[in-house]
Coordinates of C-alpha atoms and ligand atoms in Angstrom, one line a residue:
M1 CA -80.1 -4.2 -9.6
A2 CA -77.6 -1.4 -8.7
A3 CA -74.0 -2.0 -9.5
T4 CA -73.0 -2.1 -5.9
D5 CA -75.7 -4.8 -5.2
R6 CA -74.4 -6.8 -8.1
Y7 CA -70.9 -6.6 -6.6
A8 CA -72.2 -7.6 -3.1
S9 CA -73.9 -10.6 -4.7
A10 CA -70.8 -11.5 -6.7
R11 CA -68.7 -11.2 -3.6
N12 CA -70.9 -13.8 -1.8
L13 CA -70.7 -16.2 -4.7
F14 CA -67.0 -16.0 -4.9
R15 CA -66.7 -16.3 -1.1
N16 CA -68.5 -19.6 -1.3
L17 CA -65.9 -20.7 -3.7
G18 CA -63.2 -19.7 -1.3
V19 CA -62.2 -16.5 -3.1
D20 CA -61.9 -13.0 -1.7
T21 CA -62.9 -10.5 -4.3
D22 CA -61.6 -7.5 -2.4
A23 CA -58.2 -9.0 -2.1
A24 CA -58.3 -9.9 -5.8
L25 CA -59.0 -6.2 -6.7
E26 CA -56.1 -5.1 -4.5
T27 CA -53.8 -7.5 -6.3
L28 CA -55.0 -6.5 -9.7
D29 CA -54.0 -3.0 -8.9
K30 CA -50.4 -4.2 -8.3
F31 CA -50.0 -5.4 -11.9
P32 CA -48.8 -2.5 -13.9
I33 CA -49.0 -3.1 -17.6
S34 CA -46.5 -1.5 -20.0
M35 CA -48.6 0.0 -22.8
H36 CA -46.7 0.0 -26.1
C37 CA -46.5 3.4 -27.7
W38 CA -46.2 1.9 -31.2
Q39 CA -49.9 0.9 -31.5
G40 CA -50.6 4.6 -32.0
D41 CA -48.5 5.2 -35.1
D42 CA -48.1 1.8 -36.8
V43 CA -44.6 1.4 -35.5
I44 CA -43.2 4.2 -37.5
G45 CA -41.5 6.4 -34.9
F46 CA -40.0 9.9 -35.2
D47 CA -36.3 9.5 -35.7
R48 CA -36.3 9.2 -39.5
E49 CA -38.5 9.1 -42.6
G50 CA -39.4 5.8 -44.0
S51 CA -41.5 2.8 -43.6
L52 CA -41.5 -0.2 -41.2
S53 CA -39.1 -3.0 -42.0
G54 CA -37.5 -5.9 -40.1
G55 CA -39.9 -8.7 -40.7
I56 CA -42.8 -7.0 -39.0
Q57 CA -45.8 -5.4 -40.6
T58 CA -48.9 -3.3 -39.8
T59 CA -51.9 -3.8 -42.1
G60 CA -54.9 -1.5 -42.5
N61 CA -55.2 2.2 -43.2
Y62 CA -57.7 3.4 -40.6
P63 CA -57.5 7.2 -40.5
G64 CA -55.9 9.1 -37.6
R65 CA -52.4 7.7 -37.2
A66 CA -50.3 9.8 -34.9
R67 CA -47.6 11.6 -36.9
T68 CA -45.9 13.7 -34.3
P69 CA -44.8 13.2 -30.7
Q70 CA -47.6 15.7 -29.6
E71 CA -50.2 13.7 -31.5
L72 CA -49.0 10.4 -30.1
M73 CA -48.9 11.7 -26.5
S74 CA -52.3 13.2 -26.8
D75 CA -53.6 9.8 -28.1
I76 CA -51.9 7.9 -25.3
E77 CA -53.5 10.3 -22.8
K78 CA -56.9 9.6 -24.2
A79 CA -56.3 5.9 -24.0
L80 CA -55.0 6.0 -20.4
S81 CA -58.0 8.0 -19.4
L82 CA -60.2 5.0 -20.2
I83 CA -58.0 2.3 -18.6
P84 CA -58.3 1.7 -14.8
G85 CA -55.1 1.2 -12.7
H86 CA -51.5 2.5 -12.7
H87 CA -49.5 1.6 -15.7
R88 CA -46.2 2.0 -17.5
I89 CA -45.4 3.0 -21.0
N90 CA -43.1 1.1 -23.4
L91 CA -41.0 3.2 -25.9
H92 CA -38.8 2.3 -28.8
A93 CA -35.5 4.2 -29.5
S94 CA -37.1 5.3 -32.7
Y95 CA -39.5 7.5 -30.7
A96 CA -36.6 9.9 -29.8
I97 CA -37.7 13.5 -29.9
F98 CA -35.2 15.9 -31.5
G99 CA -35.2 19.6 -31.2
K100 CA -34.4 21.7 -34.3
D101 CA -31.1 20.6 -35.9
E102 CA -30.6 18.2 -33.1
A103 CA -31.2 14.9 -34.9
V104 CA -28.6 12.2 -34.4
D105 CA -28.2 8.7 -35.6
R106 CA -29.2 5.8 -33.3
D107 CA -25.7 5.1 -32.0
A108 CA -25.6 8.7 -30.6
L109 CA -28.9 8.8 -28.8
E110 CA -28.9 10.4 -25.4
P111 CA -31.2 10.7 -22.4
R112 CA -32.0 14.3 -23.4
H113 CA -33.7 13.0 -26.6
F114 CA -36.3 11.4 -24.3
R115 CA -36.8 14.3 -21.9
K116 CA -40.2 15.0 -23.2
W117 CA -41.3 11.4 -22.6
V118 CA -40.1 11.6 -19.0
A119 CA -42.1 14.8 -18.5
F120 CA -45.1 13.1 -20.2
A121 CA -44.8 10.1 -17.8
K122 CA -44.6 12.3 -14.8
K123 CA -47.5 14.5 -15.9
N124 CA -49.7 11.4 -16.3
G125 CA -48.6 9.6 -13.1
L126 CA -47.1 6.7 -15.0
V127 CA -45.3 4.1 -12.9
G128 CA -42.4 3.9 -15.2
I129 CA -41.0 3.8 -18.7
D130 CA -39.7 0.6 -20.4
F131 CA -37.4 0.8 -23.4
N132 CA -36.5 -1.0 -26.6
P133 CA -33.5 -0.4 -28.9
T134 CA -34.7 -0.2 -32.5
Y135 CA -32.9 -2.6 -34.8
F136 CA -35.3 -2.1 -37.7
S137 CA -36.5 0.6 -40.1
H138 CA -32.9 1.8 -40.6
P139 CA -30.4 1.7 -43.5
L140 CA -28.0 -0.3 -41.5
A141 CA -30.6 -3.0 -40.9
A142 CA -31.4 -3.2 -44.6
T143 CA -29.5 -6.5 -45.1
G144 CA -31.6 -8.2 -42.4
R145 CA -28.6 -8.4 -40.1
T146 CA -27.8 -6.1 -37.2
L147 CA -26.0 -7.4 -34.1
S148 CA -25.2 -10.6 -36.0
S149 CA -23.8 -8.9 -39.0
G150 CA -20.5 -10.0 -40.4
D151 CA -19.9 -6.4 -41.5
E152 CA -18.0 -4.8 -38.6
A153 CA -19.2 -1.3 -39.3
V154 CA -22.8 -2.5 -39.1
R155 CA -22.3 -4.7 -36.1
S156 CA -20.5 -2.1 -34.0
F157 CA -23.1 0.6 -34.9
W158 CA -25.8 -1.6 -33.3
V159 CA -23.5 -2.4 -30.3
R160 CA -23.2 1.3 -29.7
H161 CA -26.9 1.8 -30.2
T162 CA -27.7 -0.8 -27.5
V163 CA -25.2 0.7 -25.0
A164 CA -26.8 4.1 -25.7
C165 CA -30.2 2.7 -25.0
I166 CA -29.0 1.2 -21.7
R167 CA -28.0 4.7 -20.6
I168 CA -31.4 6.0 -21.6
A169 CA -33.1 3.2 -19.6
E170 CA -31.0 4.1 -16.6
Y171 CA -32.2 7.7 -17.0
F172 CA -35.9 6.6 -17.1
A173 CA -35.4 4.5 -14.0
R174 CA -33.8 7.3 -12.1
E175 CA -36.3 9.9 -13.1
L176 CA -39.4 7.7 -12.4
G177 CA -38.2 5.7 -9.5
T178 CA -38.9 2.2 -10.9
P179 CA -36.6 0.0 -12.9
S180 CA -36.8 0.2 -16.6
A181 CA -37.1 -3.1 -18.6
L182 CA -34.8 -2.8 -21.7
N183 CA -35.9 -5.4 -24.2
I184 CA -33.7 -6.6 -27.0
W185 CA -35.3 -8.0 -30.1
I186 CA -33.3 -8.1 -33.3
P187 CA -34.9 -9.0 -36.6
D188 CA -31.8 -10.9 -37.9
G189 CA -32.5 -13.9 -39.9
L190 CA -32.6 -15.6 -43.3
K191 CA -35.3 -16.2 -45.9
D192 CA -34.1 -19.6 -46.9
I193 CA -32.5 -22.6 -45.3
P194 CA -29.1 -21.4 -44.1
A195 CA -25.8 -22.9 -45.1
D196 CA -24.3 -21.9 -41.8
R197 CA -26.5 -21.5 -38.8
T198 CA -23.7 -21.1 -36.4
T199 CA -21.7 -18.1 -37.5
P200 CA -24.5 -15.5 -37.2
R201 CA -25.3 -16.8 -33.8
A202 CA -21.7 -16.7 -32.7
I203 CA -21.3 -13.1 -33.9
Y204 CA -24.5 -12.2 -32.1
K205 CA -23.2 -13.7 -28.9
K206 CA -20.0 -11.8 -29.3
S207 CA -22.0 -8.6 -29.7
L208 CA -24.1 -9.2 -26.6
D209 CA -20.9 -10.0 -24.6
E210 CA -19.4 -6.7 -25.8
I211 CA -22.6 -4.8 -24.9
F212 CA -22.7 -6.2 -21.4
A213 CA -19.0 -5.7 -20.8
T214 CA -20.0 -2.1 -20.3
P215 CA -21.2 -1.8 -16.7
Y216 CA -24.7 -0.6 -16.0
D217 CA -26.8 -0.4 -12.9
R218 CA -28.7 -3.6 -12.6
S219 CA -31.0 -2.2 -10.0
L220 CA -32.2 0.3 -12.5
V221 CA -32.2 -1.6 -15.8
E222 CA -33.7 -5.1 -16.3
I223 CA -32.4 -6.5 -19.6
T224 CA -34.9 -8.8 -21.3
L225 CA -34.2 -10.9 -24.4
E226 CA -37.0 -11.5 -26.8
S227 CA -36.8 -14.6 -29.0
K228 CA -38.6 -15.3 -32.2
L229 CA -39.4 -18.1 -34.6
F230 CA -39.5 -16.3 -37.9
G231 CA -40.2 -12.9 -39.6
I232 CA -41.7 -11.9 -42.9
G233 CA -38.9 -12.5 -45.4
M234 CA -36.9 -14.3 -42.8
E235 CA -39.0 -17.5 -42.6
S236 CA -36.3 -20.1 -42.4
Y237 CA -33.9 -18.9 -39.7
T238 CA -33.9 -16.5 -36.8
V239 CA -30.6 -15.7 -35.1
G240 CA -32.2 -14.9 -31.8
S241 CA -34.0 -18.1 -31.2
H242 CA -35.7 -19.2 -28.0
E243 CA -32.9 -21.7 -27.1
F244 CA -30.2 -19.0 -27.9
Y245 CA -31.8 -16.6 -25.4
M246 CA -32.7 -19.1 -22.7
Q247 CA -29.0 -20.1 -22.5
Y248 CA -27.7 -16.6 -22.9
A249 CA -30.0 -15.2 -20.2
A250 CA -29.3 -18.1 -17.8
K251 CA -25.5 -17.7 -18.1
N252 CA -25.5 -13.9 -17.9
N253 CA -28.2 -13.4 -15.3
L254 CA -30.5 -11.7 -17.7
L255 CA -34.2 -12.3 -18.3
C256 CA -36.2 -14.0 -21.1
L257 CA -39.1 -12.3 -22.7
L258 CA -41.8 -14.4 -24.2
D259 CA -43.8 -12.8 -27.0
S260 CA -47.0 -14.8 -27.3
G261 CA -46.9 -14.4 -31.1
H262 CA -43.4 -15.9 -31.5
F263 CA -43.9 -19.6 -31.1
H264 CA -45.5 -22.4 -33.2
L265 CA -49.2 -21.8 -33.0
S266 CA -49.8 -25.2 -31.3
E267 CA -47.2 -24.4 -28.7
N268 CA -48.5 -23.2 -25.3
V269 CA -46.6 -20.1 -24.2
A270 CA -48.3 -20.3 -20.7
D271 CA -46.6 -23.6 -20.1
K272 CA -43.1 -22.2 -20.5
I273 CA -43.5 -19.7 -17.6
S274 CA -43.3 -22.1 -14.6
S275 CA -40.2 -23.8 -16.1
L276 CA -38.3 -20.5 -16.7
L277 CA -39.2 -19.2 -13.3
L278 CA -37.6 -22.2 -11.6
F279 CA -34.3 -20.8 -12.9
A280 CA -34.7 -17.1 -13.2
P281 CA -35.9 -14.4 -10.8
K282 CA -38.4 -12.9 -13.3
I283 CA -39.9 -13.3 -16.7
A284 CA -41.1 -10.7 -19.2
F285 CA -43.9 -10.8 -21.7
H286 CA -45.1 -9.2 -24.9
V287 CA -48.7 -10.2 -24.9
S288 CA -49.9 -10.4 -28.5
R289 CA -52.3 -12.4 -30.5
P290 CA -51.1 -14.4 -33.5
V291 CA -53.8 -15.3 -36.1
R292 CA -52.3 -18.1 -38.2
W293 CA -48.9 -16.3 -37.9
D294 CA -47.2 -13.7 -35.9
S295 CA -49.8 -11.2 -36.9
D296 CA -50.0 -8.9 -33.9
H297 CA -53.8 -8.6 -33.6
V298 CA -55.3 -6.9 -30.6
I299 CA -55.5 -9.3 -27.7
R300 CA -58.9 -10.9 -27.0
Q301 CA -60.1 -12.7 -23.9
D302 CA -59.3 -16.1 -25.4
D303 CA -58.0 -19.3 -23.9
M304 CA -54.4 -18.3 -24.6
L305 CA -54.8 -15.1 -22.7
A306 CA -56.6 -16.8 -19.8
D307 CA -53.9 -19.4 -19.5
I308 CA -51.0 -16.9 -19.7
A309 CA -52.8 -14.6 -17.2
R310 CA -53.3 -17.5 -14.8
E311 CA -49.6 -18.3 -14.8
I312 CA -48.7 -14.6 -14.4
V313 CA -51.0 -14.4 -11.4
L314 CA -49.5 -17.5 -9.8
A315 CA -46.0 -16.0 -10.2
G316 CA -47.1 -12.6 -8.9
P317 CA -46.4 -9.1 -9.9
E318 CA -42.9 -9.2 -8.3
R319 CA -41.7 -11.8 -10.7
T320 CA -43.4 -10.7 -13.9
I321 CA -42.8 -7.8 -16.3
L322 CA -45.9 -7.4 -18.4
A323 CA -46.1 -5.5 -21.7
L324 CA -48.4 -5.6 -24.6
D325 CA -47.2 -5.9 -28.2
Y326 CA -49.7 -5.6 -31.1
F327 CA -50.3 -3.1 -33.8
D328 CA -53.5 -3.0 -35.7
A329 CA -54.0 -0.2 -38.3
S330 CA -57.4 -1.4 -39.5
I331 CA -59.3 -0.1 -36.5
N332 CA -59.3 3.0 -34.3
R333 CA -55.9 2.8 -32.7
I334 CA -57.0 4.3 -29.4
A335 CA -59.7 1.7 -29.1
A336 CA -57.1 -0.9 -29.9
W337 CA -55.1 0.2 -26.9
V338 CA -58.0 0.5 -24.5
L339 CA -59.5 -2.8 -25.4
G340 CA -56.2 -4.7 -25.2
M341 CA -55.2 -3.2 -21.9
R342 CA -58.6 -3.8 -20.4
N343 CA -58.7 -7.4 -21.8
M344 CA -55.3 -8.0 -20.2
Q345 CA -56.6 -6.7 -16.9
K346 CA -59.8 -8.7 -17.1
A347 CA -57.8 -11.9 -17.8
L348 CA -55.7 -11.2 -14.7
L349 CA -58.8 -10.5 -12.7
A350 CA -60.4 -13.7 -13.8
A351 CA -57.3 -15.6 -12.8
L352 CA -57.2 -13.9 -9.5
L353 CA -60.8 -15.0 -8.9
L354 CA -60.1 -18.7 -9.4
P355 CA -59.7 -20.8 -6.3
N356 CA -56.1 -21.4 -7.2
E357 CA -54.8 -22.9 -4.0
K358 CA -57.7 -25.2 -3.8
L359 CA -57.2 -26.4 -7.4
A360 CA -53.6 -27.1 -6.7
R361 CA -54.4 -29.1 -3.6
L362 CA -57.0 -31.1 -5.5
Q363 CA -54.5 -31.9 -8.2
A364 CA -52.0 -33.0 -5.6
E365 CA -54.6 -35.2 -4.1
G366 CA -55.4 -36.7 -7.5
D367 CA -59.0 -35.4 -7.6
F368 CA -58.9 -34.6 -11.2
T369 CA -62.7 -34.8 -11.5
Q370 CA -63.2 -31.9 -9.2
V371 CA -60.3 -29.9 -10.8
L372 CA -62.0 -30.2 -14.2
V373 CA -65.5 -29.4 -12.8
L374 CA -64.3 -26.3 -10.8
Q375 CA -62.2 -25.0 -13.7
E376 CA -65.2 -25.2 -16.0
E377 CA -67.8 -23.9 -13.5
A378 CA -65.6 -21.0 -12.6
K379 CA -65.9 -19.7 -16.2
N380 CA -69.5 -18.8 -15.5
Y381 CA -69.0 -16.9 -12.3
P382 CA -69.7 -13.2 -12.4
V383 CA -66.2 -11.8 -13.0
G384 CA -67.9 -8.9 -14.9
D385 CA -69.5 -7.7 -11.7
V386 CA -66.2 -7.6 -9.9
W387 CA -64.6 -5.9 -12.9
A388 CA -67.4 -3.3 -12.8
E389 CA -66.7 -2.7 -9.2
Y390 CA -63.0 -2.1 -10.0
C391 CA -63.9 0.4 -12.7
R392 CA -66.4 2.1 -10.3
R393 CA -63.7 2.5 -7.7
K394 CA -61.5 4.1 -10.3
G395 CA -64.2 6.4 -11.5
L396 CA -64.5 4.7 -14.9
Q397 CA -67.2 3.1 -16.9
P398 CA -67.1 -0.7 -16.8
R399 CA -68.5 -1.6 -20.2
E400 CA -68.5 -0.6 -23.8
E401 CA -69.6 3.0 -22.9
W402 CA -65.9 3.9 -23.1
L403 CA -66.1 3.7 -26.9
A404 CA -68.2 6.8 -27.0
A405 CA -65.3 8.8 -25.6
V406 CA -63.0 7.4 -28.3
R407 CA -65.5 8.2 -31.0
E408 CA -65.8 11.7 -29.9
Y409 CA -62.0 12.1 -29.9
E410 CA -62.0 10.5 -33.3
K411 CA -64.4 13.1 -34.6
K412 CA -62.7 16.1 -33.0
V413 CA -59.1 15.1 -33.4
L414 CA -58.2 12.0 -35.4
L415 CA -60.3 12.6 -38.5
K416 CA -58.9 16.1 -38.8
R417 CA -55.4 14.7 -39.3
K418 CA -55.0 14.7 -43.1
Ligands
RNT1 C1 -41.3 -8.3 -33.3 C2 -41.2 -8.2 -31.9 C3 -40.9 -6.9 -31.3 C4 -41.7 -5.7 -32.0 C5 -41.7 -4.4 -31.2 C6 -42.1 -3.3 -32.1 O1 -41.7 -9.5 -33.8 O2 -42.4 -8.7 -31.3 O3 -41.2 -6.9 -30.0 O4 -43.0 -6.1 -32.2 O5 -40.5 -4.3 -30.6
ZN2 ZN1 -42.7 -8.5 -29.2

């Protein structure tokens, strides 16, 4: 059967279920995903020599890691060429690009250090750039405390860094015409059971108050706060906990960011979305996959992803800021990007193809039998044929054929990096 016939047949099946596949594809196109630049170079960045620190880790030594801005940009371009739709890119401050003798420390970063990224985004038709201050892989983060540090020189350095980053995010938004999400995640924590849980949190609160006392354009920059349960070497206490940020965001009109790897493994991240959205205009995500711990594996089309995608679809693109966050160095890094991005899109599409209104009505009526039956039967509807149609409309291949293009690039480019 030709692909278009398969789509026509799928469209009929979904129509009988009360779902409009063309409308679903239109909506899918309105969900830009912020692709994280750091999958391409194992979260190393360009602003200094040294390895990754801050309680996060990449594992694996697959060849071909991008070592320069040019290499990273070329790899991102390759990945984007295999991903349908219009997307954003997510940068860290550590990806600043300095000219000769132009290197500055993180508290002195300026928009001009990101000019090349803006040119890159424009050239590739990206919808926008999101941004993250980098509070790790730096000598002043070596004690495991940054914005919560009791050492005033350290603390104020990171305050200045954050303010500098807000300016850069404003610059991204102005240049690209869409707001830039600026996400704050600090690694601060303790390895063993604290004697004093309060003081570091109080210092951190003071730092945030100080940062946000500097005015910025809220129509350009959306500040999101990313909580965490633990980090490697900081297993017992994390200053920026979920409760800390929920309250801070609520009181200061900022947004919470949920990283799906940052909760107890039996906790359902999808369940948090509807609660937070009753009290906040938007919610942000780092979609990741924890395997036994916050391991940042490439996202798969698993139940967790399906559940999160469904809540995101119900909330709609206007109320969600969607980014990916994983870093796998044991497989081809471009394949990791492409697969994760496409998996996120497929999960969104599958959620858009559910008879969501009907299911909600049945729940309200108390017909839990039909809810259960429909939820399960829907899993075997031909979502893949609708996905194939989406790819066809975008001029891309729907299935694993994309890997051949990655392999070719690997042979020609990645394996030559020694
Ligand atoms: C760490 C956080 C954070 C980082 C990136 C690199 O646990 O998830 O978002 O992964 O900023
Ligand atoms: Zn994250």
